[in-house]
PDB file of N, CA, C and O in Angstrom:
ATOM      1  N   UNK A   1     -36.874  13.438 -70.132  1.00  0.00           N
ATOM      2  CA  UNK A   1     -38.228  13.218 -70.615  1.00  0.00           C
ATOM      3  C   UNK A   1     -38.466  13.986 -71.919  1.00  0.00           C
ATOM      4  O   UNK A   1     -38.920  13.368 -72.882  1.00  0.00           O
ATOM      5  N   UNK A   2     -38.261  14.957 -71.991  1.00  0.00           N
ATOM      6  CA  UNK A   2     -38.549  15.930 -73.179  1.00  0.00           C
ATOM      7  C   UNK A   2     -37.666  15.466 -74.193  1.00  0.00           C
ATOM      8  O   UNK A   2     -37.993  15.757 -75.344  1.00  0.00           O
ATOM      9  N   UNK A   3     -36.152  14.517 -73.955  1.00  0.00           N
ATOM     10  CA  UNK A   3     -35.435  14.058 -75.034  1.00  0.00           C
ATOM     11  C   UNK A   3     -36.526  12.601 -75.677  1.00  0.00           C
ATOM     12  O   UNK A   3     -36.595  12.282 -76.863  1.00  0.00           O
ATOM     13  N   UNK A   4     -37.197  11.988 -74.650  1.00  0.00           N
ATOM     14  CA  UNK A   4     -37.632  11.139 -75.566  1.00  0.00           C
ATOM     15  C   UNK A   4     -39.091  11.547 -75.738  1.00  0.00           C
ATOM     16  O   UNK A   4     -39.890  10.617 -75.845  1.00  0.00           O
ATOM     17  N   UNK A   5     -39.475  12.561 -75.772  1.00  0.00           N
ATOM     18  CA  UNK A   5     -40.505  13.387 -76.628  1.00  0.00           C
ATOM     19  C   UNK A   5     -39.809  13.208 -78.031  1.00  0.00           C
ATOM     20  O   UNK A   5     -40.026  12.396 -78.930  1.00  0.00           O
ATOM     21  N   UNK A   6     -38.857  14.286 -77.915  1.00  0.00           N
ATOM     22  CA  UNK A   6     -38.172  14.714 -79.364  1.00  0.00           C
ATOM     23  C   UNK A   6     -38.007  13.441 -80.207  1.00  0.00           C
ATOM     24  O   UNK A   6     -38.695  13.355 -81.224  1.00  0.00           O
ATOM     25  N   UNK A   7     -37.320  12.626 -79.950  1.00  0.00           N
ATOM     26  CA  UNK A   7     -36.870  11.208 -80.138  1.00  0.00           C
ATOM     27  C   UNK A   7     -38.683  10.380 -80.912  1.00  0.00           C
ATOM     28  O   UNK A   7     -38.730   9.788 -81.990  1.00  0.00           O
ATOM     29  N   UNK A   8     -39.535  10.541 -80.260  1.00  0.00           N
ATOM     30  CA  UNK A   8     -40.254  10.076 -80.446  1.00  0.00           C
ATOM     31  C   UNK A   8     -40.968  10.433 -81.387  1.00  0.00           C
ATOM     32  O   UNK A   8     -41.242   9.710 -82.345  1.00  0.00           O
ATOM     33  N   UNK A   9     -41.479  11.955 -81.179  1.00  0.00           N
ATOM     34  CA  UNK A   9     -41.940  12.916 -82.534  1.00  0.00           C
ATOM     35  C   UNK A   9     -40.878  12.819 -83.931  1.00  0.00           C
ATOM     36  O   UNK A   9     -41.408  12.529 -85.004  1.00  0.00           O
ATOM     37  N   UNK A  10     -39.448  13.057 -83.888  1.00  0.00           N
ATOM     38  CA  UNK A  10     -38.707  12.655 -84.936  1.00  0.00           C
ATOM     39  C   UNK A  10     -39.152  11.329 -85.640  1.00  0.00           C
ATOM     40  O   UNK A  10     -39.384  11.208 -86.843  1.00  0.00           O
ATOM     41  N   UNK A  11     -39.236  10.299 -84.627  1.00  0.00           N
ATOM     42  CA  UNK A  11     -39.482   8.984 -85.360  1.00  0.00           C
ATOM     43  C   UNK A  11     -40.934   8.889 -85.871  1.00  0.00           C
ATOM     44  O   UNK A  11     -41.144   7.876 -86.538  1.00  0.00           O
ATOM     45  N   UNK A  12     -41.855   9.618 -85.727  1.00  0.00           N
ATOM     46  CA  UNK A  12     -43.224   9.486 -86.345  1.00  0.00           C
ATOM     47  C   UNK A  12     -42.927  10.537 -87.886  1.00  0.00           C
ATOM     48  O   UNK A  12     -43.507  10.398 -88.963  1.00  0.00           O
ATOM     49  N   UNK A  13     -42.031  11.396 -87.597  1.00  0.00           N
ATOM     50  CA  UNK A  13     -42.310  12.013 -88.818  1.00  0.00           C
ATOM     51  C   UNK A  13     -41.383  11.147 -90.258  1.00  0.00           C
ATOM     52  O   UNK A  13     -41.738  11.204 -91.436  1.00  0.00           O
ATOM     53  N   UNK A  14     -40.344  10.504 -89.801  1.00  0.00           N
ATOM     54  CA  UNK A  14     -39.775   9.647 -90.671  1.00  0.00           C
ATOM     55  C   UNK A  14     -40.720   8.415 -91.279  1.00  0.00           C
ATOM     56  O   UNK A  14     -41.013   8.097 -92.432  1.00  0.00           O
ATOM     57  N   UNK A  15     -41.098   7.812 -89.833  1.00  0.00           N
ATOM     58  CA  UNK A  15     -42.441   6.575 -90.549  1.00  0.00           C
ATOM     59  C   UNK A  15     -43.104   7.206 -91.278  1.00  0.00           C
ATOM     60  O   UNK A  15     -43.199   6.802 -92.437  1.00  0.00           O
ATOM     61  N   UNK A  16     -43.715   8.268 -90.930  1.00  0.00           N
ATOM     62  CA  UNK A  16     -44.689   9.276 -92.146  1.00  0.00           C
ATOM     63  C   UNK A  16     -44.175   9.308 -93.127  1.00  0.00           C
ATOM     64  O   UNK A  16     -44.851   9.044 -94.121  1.00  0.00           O
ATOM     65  N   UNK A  17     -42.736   9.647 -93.285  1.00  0.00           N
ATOM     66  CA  UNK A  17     -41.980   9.940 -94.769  1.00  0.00           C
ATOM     67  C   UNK A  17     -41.702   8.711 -95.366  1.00  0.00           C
ATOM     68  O   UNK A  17     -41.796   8.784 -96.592  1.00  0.00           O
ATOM     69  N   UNK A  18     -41.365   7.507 -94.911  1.00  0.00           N
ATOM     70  CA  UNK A  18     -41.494   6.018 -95.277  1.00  0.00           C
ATOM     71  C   UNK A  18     -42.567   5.472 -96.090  1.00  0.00           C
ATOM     72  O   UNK A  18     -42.485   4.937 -97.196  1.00  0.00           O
ATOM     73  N   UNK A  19     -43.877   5.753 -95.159  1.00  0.00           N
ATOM     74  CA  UNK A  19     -44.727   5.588 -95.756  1.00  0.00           C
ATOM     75  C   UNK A  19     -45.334   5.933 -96.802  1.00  0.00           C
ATOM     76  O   UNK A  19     -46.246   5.320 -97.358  1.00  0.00           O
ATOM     77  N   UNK A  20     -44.659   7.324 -97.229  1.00  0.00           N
ATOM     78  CA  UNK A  20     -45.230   8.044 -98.830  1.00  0.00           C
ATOM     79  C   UNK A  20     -44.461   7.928 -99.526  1.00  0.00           C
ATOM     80  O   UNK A  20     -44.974   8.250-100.597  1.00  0.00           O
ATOM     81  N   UNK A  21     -43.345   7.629 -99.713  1.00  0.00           N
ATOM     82  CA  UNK A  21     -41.946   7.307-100.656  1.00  0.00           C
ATOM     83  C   UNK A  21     -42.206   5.862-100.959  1.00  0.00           C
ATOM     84  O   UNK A  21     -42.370   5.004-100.092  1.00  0.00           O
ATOM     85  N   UNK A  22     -42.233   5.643-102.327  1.00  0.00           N
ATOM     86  CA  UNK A  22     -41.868   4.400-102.700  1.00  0.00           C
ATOM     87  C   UNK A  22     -41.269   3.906-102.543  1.00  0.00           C
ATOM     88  O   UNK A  22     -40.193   4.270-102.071  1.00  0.00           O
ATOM     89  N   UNK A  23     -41.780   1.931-103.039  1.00  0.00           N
ATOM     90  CA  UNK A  23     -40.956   0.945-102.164  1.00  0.00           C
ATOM     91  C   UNK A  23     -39.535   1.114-102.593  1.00  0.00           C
ATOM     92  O   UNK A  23     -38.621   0.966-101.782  1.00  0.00           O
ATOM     93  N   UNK A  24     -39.294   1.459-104.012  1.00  0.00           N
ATOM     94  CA  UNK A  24     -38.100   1.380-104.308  1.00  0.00           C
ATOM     95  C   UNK A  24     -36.954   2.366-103.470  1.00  0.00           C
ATOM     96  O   UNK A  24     -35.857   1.951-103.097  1.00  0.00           O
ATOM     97  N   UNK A  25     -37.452   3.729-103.270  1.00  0.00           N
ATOM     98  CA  UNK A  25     -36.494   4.910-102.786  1.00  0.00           C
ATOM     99  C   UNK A  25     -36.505   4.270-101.184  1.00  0.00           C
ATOM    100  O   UNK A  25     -35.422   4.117-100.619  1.00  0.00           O
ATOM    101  N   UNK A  26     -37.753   3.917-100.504  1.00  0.00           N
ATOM    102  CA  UNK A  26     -36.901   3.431 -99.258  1.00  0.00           C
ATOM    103  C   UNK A  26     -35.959   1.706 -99.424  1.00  0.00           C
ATOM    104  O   UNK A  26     -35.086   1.591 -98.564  1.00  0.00           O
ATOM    105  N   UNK A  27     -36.056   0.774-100.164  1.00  0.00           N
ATOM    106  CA  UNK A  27     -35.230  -0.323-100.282  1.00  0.00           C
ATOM    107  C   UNK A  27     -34.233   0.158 -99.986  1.00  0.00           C
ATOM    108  O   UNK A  27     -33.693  -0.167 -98.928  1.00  0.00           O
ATOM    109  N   UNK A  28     -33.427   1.501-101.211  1.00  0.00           N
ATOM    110  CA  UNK A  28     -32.412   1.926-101.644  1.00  0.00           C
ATOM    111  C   UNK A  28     -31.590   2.820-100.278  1.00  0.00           C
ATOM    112  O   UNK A  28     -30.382   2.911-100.060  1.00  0.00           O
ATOM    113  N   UNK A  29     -32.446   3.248 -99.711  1.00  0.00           N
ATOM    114  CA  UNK A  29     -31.951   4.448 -98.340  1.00  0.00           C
ATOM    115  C   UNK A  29     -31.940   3.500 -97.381  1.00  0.00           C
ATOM    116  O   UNK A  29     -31.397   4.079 -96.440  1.00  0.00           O
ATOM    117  N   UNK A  30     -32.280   2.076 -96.925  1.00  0.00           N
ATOM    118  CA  UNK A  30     -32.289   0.688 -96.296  1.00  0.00           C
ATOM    119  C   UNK A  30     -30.994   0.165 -96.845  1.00  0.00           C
ATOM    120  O   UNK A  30     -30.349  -0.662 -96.200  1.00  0.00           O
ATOM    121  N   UNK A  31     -30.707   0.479 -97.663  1.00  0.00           N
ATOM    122  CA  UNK A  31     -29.302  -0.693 -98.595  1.00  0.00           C
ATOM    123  C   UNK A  31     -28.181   0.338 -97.912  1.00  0.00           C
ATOM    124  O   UNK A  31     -27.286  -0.113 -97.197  1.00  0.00           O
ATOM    125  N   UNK A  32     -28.347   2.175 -98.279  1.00  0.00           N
ATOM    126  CA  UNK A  32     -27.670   2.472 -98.080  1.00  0.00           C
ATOM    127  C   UNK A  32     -27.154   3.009 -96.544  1.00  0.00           C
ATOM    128  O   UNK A  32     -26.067   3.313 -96.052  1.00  0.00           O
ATOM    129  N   UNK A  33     -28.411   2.955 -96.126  1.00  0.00           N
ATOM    130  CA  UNK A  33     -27.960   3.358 -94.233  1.00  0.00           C
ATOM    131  C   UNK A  33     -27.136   1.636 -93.696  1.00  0.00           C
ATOM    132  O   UNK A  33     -26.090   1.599 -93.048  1.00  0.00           O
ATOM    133  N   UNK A  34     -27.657   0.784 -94.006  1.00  0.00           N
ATOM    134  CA  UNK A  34     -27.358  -0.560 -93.304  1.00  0.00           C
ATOM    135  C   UNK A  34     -25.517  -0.913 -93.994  1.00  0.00           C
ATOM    136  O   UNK A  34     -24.676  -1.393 -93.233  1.00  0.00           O
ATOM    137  N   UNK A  35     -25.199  -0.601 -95.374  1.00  0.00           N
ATOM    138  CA  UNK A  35     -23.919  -0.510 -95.723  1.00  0.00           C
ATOM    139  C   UNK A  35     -23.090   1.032 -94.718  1.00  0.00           C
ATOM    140  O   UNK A  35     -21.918   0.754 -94.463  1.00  0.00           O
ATOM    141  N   UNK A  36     -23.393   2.065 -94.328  1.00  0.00           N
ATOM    142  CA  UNK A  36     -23.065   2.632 -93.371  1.00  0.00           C
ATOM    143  C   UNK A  36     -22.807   2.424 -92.425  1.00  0.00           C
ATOM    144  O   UNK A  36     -21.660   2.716 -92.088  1.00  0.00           O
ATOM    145  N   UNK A  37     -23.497   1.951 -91.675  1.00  0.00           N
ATOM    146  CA  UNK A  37     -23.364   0.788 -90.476  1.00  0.00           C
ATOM    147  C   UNK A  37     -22.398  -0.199 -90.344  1.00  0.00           C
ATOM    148  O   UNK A  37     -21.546  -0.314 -89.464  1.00  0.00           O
ATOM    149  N   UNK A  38     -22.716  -1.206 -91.732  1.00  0.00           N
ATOM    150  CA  UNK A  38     -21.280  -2.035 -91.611  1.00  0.00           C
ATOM    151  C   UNK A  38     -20.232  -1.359 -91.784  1.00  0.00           C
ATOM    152  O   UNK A  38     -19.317  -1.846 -91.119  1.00  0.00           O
ATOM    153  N   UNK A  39     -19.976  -0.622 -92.258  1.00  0.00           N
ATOM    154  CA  UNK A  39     -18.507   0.273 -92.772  1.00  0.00           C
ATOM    155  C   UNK A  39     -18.329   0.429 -90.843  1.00  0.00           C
ATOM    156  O   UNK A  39     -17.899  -0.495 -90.152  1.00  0.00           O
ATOM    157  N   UNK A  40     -18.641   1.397 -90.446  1.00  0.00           N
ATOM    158  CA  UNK A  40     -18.512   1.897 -89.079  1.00  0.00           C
ATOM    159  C   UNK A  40     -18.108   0.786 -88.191  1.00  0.00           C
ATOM    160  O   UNK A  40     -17.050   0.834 -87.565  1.00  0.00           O
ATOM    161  N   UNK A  41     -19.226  -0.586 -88.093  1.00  0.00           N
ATOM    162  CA  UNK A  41     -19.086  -1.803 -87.329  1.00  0.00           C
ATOM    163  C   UNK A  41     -17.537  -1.919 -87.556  1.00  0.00           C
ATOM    164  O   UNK A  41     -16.794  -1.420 -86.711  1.00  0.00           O
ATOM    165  N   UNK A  42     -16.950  -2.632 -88.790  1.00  0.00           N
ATOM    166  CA  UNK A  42     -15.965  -2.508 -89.332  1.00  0.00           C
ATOM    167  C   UNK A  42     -14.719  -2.123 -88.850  1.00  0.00           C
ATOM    168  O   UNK A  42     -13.719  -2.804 -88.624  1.00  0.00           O
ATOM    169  N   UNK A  43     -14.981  -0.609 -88.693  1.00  0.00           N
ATOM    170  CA  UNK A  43     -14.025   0.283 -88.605  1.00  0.00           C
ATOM    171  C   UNK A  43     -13.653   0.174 -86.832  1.00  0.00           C
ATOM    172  O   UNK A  43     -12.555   0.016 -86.299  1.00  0.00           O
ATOM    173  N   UNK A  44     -15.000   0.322 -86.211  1.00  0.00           N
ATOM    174  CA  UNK A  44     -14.582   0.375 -84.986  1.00  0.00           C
ATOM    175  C   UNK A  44     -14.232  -1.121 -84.435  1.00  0.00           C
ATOM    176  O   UNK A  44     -13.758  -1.138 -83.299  1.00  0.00           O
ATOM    177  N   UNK A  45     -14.363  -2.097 -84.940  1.00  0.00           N
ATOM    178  CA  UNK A  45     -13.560  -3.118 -84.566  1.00  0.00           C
ATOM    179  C   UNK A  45     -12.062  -3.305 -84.867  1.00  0.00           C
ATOM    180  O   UNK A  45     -11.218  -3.918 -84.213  1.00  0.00           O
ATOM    181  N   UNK A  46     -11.969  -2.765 -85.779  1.00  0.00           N
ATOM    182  CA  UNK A  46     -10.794  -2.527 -85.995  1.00  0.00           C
ATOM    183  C   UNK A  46      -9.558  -1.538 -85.854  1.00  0.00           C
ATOM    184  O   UNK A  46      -8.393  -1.663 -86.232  1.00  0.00           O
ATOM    185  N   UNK A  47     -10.254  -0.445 -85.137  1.00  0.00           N
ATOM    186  CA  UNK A  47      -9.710   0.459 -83.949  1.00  0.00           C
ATOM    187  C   UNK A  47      -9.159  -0.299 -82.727  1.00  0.00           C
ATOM    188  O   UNK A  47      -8.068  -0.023 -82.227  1.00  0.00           O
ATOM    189  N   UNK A  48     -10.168  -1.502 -82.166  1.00  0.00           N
ATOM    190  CA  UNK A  48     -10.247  -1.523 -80.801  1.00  0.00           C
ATOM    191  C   UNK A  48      -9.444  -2.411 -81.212  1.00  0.00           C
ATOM    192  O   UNK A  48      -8.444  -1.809 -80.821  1.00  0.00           O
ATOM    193  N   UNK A  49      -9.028  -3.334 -81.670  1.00  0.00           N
ATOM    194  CA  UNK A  49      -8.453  -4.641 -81.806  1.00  0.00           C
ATOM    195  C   UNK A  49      -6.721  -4.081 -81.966  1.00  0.00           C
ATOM    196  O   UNK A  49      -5.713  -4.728 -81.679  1.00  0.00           O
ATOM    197  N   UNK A  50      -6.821  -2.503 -82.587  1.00  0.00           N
ATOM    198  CA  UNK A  50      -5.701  -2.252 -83.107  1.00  0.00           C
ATOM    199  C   UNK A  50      -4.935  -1.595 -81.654  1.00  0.00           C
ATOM    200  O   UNK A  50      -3.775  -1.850 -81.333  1.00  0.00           O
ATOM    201  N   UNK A  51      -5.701  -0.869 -81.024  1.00  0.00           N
ATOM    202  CA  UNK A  51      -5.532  -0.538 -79.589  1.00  0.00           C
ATOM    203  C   UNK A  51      -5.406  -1.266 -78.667  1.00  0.00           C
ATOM    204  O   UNK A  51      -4.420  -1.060 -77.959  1.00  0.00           O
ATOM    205  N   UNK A  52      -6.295  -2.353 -78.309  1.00  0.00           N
ATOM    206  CA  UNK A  52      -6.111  -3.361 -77.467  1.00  0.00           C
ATOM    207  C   UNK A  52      -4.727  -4.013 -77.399  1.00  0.00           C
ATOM    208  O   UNK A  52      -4.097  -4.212 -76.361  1.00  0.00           O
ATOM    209  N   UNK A  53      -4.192  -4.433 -79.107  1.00  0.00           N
ATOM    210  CA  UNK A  53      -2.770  -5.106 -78.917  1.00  0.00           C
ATOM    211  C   UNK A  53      -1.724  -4.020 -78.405  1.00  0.00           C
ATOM    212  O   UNK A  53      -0.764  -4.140 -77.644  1.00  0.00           O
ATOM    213  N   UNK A  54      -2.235  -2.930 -79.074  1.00  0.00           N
ATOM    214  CA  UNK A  54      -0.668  -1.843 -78.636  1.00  0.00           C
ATOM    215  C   UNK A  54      -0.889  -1.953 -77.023  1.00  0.00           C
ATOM    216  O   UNK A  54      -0.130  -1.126 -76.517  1.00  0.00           O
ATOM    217  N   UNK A  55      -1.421  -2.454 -76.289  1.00  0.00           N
ATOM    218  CA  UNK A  55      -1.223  -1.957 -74.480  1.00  0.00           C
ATOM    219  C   UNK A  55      -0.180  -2.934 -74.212  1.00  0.00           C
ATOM    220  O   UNK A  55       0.317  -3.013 -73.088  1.00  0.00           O
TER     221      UNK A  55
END
């Protein structure tokens, strides 16, 4: 319970910080978290695929 306190309070203070940063600086931190993501997606498919054949 107290983790999704924390969880929850974290995420209000980011919308807060969203909301006062221009459109441009969040587009740019949106371009760059979501290219993070794919890299990772990516990567871990291509772990498992690489593991899966070696069994």
């Amino acid at each position: 319970m107290l983790f999704l306190v924390a969880a929850l309070m974290l995420l209000g203070v980011v919308l807060g910080t969203v909301a006062h940063a221009p459109l441009a600086v969040t587009a740019v931190a949106a371009a760059v978290i979501a290219a993070w993501l794919a890299v990772f997606a990516i990567r871990e498919r291509h772990g498992r695929r690489r593991s899966t054949s070696a069994n």
